[in-house]
Short mmCIF file of C-alpha atoms in Angstrom, two decimals:
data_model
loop_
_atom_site.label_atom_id
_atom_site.label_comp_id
_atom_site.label_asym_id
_atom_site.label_seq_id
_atom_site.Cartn_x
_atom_site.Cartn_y
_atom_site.Cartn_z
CA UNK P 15 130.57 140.01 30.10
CA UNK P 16 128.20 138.16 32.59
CA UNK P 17 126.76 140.89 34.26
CA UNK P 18 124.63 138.23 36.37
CA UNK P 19 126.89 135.15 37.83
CA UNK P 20 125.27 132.08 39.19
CA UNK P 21 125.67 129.65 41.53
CA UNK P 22 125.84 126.21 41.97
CA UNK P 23 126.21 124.93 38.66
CA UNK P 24 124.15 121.54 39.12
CA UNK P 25 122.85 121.16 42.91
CA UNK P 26 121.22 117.48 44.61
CA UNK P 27 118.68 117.96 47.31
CA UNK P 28 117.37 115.31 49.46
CA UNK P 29 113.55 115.32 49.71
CA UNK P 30 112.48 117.55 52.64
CA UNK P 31 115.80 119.03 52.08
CA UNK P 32 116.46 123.16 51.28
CA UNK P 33 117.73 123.96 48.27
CA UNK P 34 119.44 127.48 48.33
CA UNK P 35 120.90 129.09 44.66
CA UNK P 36 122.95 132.10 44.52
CA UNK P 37 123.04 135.01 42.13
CA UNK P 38 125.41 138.28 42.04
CA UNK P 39 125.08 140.93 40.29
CA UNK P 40 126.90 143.68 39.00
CA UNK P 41 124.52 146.94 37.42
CA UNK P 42 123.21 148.70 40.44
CA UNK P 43 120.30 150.11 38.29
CA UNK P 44 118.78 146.79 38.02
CA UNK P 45 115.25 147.32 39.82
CA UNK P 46 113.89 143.80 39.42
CA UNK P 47 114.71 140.36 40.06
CA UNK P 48 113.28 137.33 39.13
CA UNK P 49 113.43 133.46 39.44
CA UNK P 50 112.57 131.44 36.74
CA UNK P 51 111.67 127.54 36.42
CA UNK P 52 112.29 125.16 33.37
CA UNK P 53 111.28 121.84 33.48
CA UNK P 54 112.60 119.65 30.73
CA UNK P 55 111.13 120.45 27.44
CA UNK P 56 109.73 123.75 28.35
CA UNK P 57 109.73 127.26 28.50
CA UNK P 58 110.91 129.02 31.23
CA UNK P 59 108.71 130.45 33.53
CA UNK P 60 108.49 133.07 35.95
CA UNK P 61 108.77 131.44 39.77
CA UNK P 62 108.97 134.38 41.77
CA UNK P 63 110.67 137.93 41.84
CA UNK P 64 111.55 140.99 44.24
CA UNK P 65 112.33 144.43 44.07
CA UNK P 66 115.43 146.03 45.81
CA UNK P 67 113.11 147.79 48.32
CA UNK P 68 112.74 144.74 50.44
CA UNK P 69 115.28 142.04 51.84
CA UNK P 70 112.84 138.88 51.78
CA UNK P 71 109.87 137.89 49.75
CA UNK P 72 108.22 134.69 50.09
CA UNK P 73 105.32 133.01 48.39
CA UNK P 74 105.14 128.95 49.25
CA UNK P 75 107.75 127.08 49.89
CA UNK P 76 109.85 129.63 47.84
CA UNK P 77 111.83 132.76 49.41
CA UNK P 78 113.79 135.07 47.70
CA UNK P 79 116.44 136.97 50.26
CA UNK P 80 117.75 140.55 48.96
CA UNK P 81 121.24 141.64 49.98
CA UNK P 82 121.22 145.35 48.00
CA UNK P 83 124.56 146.56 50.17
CA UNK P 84 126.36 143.08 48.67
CA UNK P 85 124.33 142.91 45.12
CA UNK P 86 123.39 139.31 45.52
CA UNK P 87 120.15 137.74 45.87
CA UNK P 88 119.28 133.79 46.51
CA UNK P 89 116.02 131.74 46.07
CA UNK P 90 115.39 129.42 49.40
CA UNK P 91 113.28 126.22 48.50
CA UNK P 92 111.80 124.46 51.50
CA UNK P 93 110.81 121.31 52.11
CA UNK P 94 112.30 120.30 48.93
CA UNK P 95 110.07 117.97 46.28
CA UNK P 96 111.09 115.53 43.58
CA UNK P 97 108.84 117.88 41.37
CA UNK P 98 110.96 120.52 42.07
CA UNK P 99 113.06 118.77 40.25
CA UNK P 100 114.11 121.52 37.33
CA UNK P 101 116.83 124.03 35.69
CA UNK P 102 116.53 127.77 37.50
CA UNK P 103 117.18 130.78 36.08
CA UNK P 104 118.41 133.91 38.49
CA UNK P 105 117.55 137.41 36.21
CA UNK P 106 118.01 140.77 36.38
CA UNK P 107 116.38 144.10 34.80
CA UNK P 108 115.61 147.85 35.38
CA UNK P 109 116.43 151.03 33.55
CA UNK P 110 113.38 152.21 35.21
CA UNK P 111 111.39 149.43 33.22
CA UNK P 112 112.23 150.80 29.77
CA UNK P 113 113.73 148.31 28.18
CA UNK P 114 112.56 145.29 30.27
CA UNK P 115 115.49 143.43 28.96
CA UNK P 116 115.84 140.48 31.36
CA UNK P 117 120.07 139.29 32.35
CA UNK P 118 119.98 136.22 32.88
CA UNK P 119 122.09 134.13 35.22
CA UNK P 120 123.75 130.88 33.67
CA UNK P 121 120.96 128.10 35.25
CA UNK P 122 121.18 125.49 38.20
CA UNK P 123 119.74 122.15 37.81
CA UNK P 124 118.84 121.21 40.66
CA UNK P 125 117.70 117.40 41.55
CA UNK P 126 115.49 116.69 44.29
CA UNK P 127 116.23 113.02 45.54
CA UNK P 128 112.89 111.13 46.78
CA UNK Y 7 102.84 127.85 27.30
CA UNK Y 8 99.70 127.34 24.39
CA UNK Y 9 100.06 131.16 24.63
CA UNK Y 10 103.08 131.38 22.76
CA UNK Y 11 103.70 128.51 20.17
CA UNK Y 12 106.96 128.21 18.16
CA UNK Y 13 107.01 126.32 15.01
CA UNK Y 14 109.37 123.90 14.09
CA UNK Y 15 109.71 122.62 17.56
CA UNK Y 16 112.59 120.63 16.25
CA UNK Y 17 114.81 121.10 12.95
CA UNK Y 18 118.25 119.94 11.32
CA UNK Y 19 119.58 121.83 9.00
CA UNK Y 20 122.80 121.76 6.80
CA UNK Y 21 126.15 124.17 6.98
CA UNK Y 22 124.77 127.24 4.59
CA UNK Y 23 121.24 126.87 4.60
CA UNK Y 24 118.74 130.14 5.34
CA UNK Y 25 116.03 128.52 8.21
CA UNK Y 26 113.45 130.89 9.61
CA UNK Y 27 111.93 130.36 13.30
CA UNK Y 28 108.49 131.20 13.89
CA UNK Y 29 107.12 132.40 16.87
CA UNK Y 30 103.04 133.36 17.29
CA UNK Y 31 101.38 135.03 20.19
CA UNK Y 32 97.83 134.98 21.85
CA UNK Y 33 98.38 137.02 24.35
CA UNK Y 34 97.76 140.24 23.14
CA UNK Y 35 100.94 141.52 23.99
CA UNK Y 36 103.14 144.17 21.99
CA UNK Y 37 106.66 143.42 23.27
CA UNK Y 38 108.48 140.84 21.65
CA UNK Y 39 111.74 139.13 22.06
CA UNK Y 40 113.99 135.99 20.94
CA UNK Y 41 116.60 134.48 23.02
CA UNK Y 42 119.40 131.50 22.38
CA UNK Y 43 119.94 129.01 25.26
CA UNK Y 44 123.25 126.66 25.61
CA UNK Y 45 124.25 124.72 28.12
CA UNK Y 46 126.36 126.45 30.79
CA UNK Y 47 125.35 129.89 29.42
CA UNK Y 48 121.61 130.49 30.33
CA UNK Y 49 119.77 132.38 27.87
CA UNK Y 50 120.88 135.16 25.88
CA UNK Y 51 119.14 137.95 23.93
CA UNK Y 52 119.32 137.66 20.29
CA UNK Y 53 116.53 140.55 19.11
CA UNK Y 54 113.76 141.95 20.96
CA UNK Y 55 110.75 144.15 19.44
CA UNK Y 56 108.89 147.00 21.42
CA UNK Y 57 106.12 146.85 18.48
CA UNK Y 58 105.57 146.47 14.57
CA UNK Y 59 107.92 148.99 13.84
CA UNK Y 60 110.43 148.77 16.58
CA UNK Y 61 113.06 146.07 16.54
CA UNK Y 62 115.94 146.27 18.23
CA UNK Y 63 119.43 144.22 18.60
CA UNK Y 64 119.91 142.20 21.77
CA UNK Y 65 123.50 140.99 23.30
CA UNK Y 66 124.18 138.36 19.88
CA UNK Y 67 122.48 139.42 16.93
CA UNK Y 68 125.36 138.89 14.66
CA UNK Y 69 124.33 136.06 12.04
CA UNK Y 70 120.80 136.20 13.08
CA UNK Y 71 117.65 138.70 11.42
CA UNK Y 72 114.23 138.92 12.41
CA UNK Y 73 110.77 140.09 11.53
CA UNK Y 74 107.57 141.04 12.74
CA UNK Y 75 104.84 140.77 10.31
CA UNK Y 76 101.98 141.58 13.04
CA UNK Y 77 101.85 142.21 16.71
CA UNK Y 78 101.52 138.62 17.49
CA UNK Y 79 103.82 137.29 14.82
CA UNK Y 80 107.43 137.68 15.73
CA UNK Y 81 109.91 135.28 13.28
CA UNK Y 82 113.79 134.27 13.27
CA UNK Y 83 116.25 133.94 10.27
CA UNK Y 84 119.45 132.37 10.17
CA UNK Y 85 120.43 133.67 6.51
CA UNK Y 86 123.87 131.46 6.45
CA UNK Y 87 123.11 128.59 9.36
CA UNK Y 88 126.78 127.38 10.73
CA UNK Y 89 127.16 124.83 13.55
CA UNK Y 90 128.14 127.23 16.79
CA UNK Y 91 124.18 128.15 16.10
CA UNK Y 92 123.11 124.85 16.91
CA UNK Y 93 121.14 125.77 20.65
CA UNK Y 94 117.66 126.18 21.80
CA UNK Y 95 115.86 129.06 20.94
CA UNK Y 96 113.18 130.66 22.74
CA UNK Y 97 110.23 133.19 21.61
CA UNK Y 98 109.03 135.67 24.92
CA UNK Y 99 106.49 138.07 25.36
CA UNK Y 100 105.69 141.00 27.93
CA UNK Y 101 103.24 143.23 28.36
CA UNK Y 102 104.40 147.33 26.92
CA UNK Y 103 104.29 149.03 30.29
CA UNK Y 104 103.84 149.22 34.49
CA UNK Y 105 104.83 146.28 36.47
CA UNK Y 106 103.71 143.74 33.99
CA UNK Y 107 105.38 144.41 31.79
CA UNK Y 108 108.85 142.92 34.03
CA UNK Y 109 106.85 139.52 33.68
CA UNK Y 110 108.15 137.31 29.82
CA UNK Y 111 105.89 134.54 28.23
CA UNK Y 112 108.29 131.64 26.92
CA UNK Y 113 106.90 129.48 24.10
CA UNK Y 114 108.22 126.01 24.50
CA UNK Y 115 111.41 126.15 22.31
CA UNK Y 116 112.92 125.06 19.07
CA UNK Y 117 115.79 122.71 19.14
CA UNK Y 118 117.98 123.87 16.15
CA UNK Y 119 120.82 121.45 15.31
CA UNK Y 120 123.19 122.59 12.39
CA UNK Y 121 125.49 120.34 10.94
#
């Protein structure tokens, strides 16, 4: 059961371009929600993340908007970069922080044109 | 990523064959966990451990085992490999408790091919 469903599978960007990905989710005690970046080769690693108690969170060119009422959340990529150029991973946790066991979504690769 | 190393970073194995993963931390951090990634399917949890003497079952332990010999040394068996195991396989690490502890390391992978 994929308790956290992503969206697009594969998504091309011109550079300069936005690059929006969705996520939905399904467990309304998940607390915490965070992107994560993997570049070919690598790890994941954490991009940014929110909390339910506000609708927007922004650090760069990267925004995370909160719908809590419609359980989704989306990350916003301005200005769009060729070294953007990477899988993302949409995730989901909570239980009060617990467990800490991250749900992730299924990954967009996204490909930033130059 | 030098945090968290995994060891092989690349193996092929044969139908049958018992392969341990390794994964060693720097970080100083208790929580451990291991996760499988295929393509179209993200990244799944196979076991995650809370310390030394806690290890728990994630969402597809079934064929897989795991041990951890110290707090930075958490390792991967496949006692009986079979193909549908062939994926990516990721060590993470998180800090044991407040907000940090939402935050996972990822070592940089081992590409496990099993034919």
């Amino acid at each position: 059961q994929q308790q956290v469903k992503q969206s697009p599978q594969s998504l091309i960007v011109q550079k300069g371009g936005i690059s929006i990905i969705n996520c939905a989710y399904e467990n309304t005690a998940f607390d915490y929600f965070p992107w994560y970046q993997q570049f070919p080769g690598k790890g994941p690693a954490l991009l940014i993340a929110i909390r339910p108690d506000v609708s927007e969170k922004k650090e760069g060119r990267f925004t995370i908007s909160f719908n809590k009422s419609a359980k989704q959340f989306s990350l916003h990529i301005m200005d769009s970069q060729p070294g953007d150029s990477a899988t993302y991973f949409c995730a989901a946790s909570g239980y009060g922080g617990a467990t800490n066991k991250l749900i992730f979504g299924t990954g967009t690769l996204l490909a930033v044109q130059p | 990523d030098a945090d968290v190393t995994q060891t092989p970073r690349n193996r092929i194995t044969k139908t049958g064959k018992r392969i341990m993963l390794e994964c060693s931390q720097t970080k100083g951090h208790d929580r451990m966990y291991w996760y499988r990634q295929d393509p179209g399917l993200g990244l799944r949890l196979i076991y995650y451990s809370f310390d030394v003497k806690d290890i728990n079952k994630g969402e597809i332990s079934d064929g897989y085992s795991v041990s951890r010999q110290a707090q930075a040394k958490f390792s991967l068996s496949l006692e009986s490999a079979i193909p549908n195991q062939t994926a990516l396989y990721f060590c993470a690490t998180s800090e044991s408790g407040g907000k940090s502890s939402y935050e996972q390391y990822f070592g940089p992978g081992t590409r496990l091919t099993v034919t």
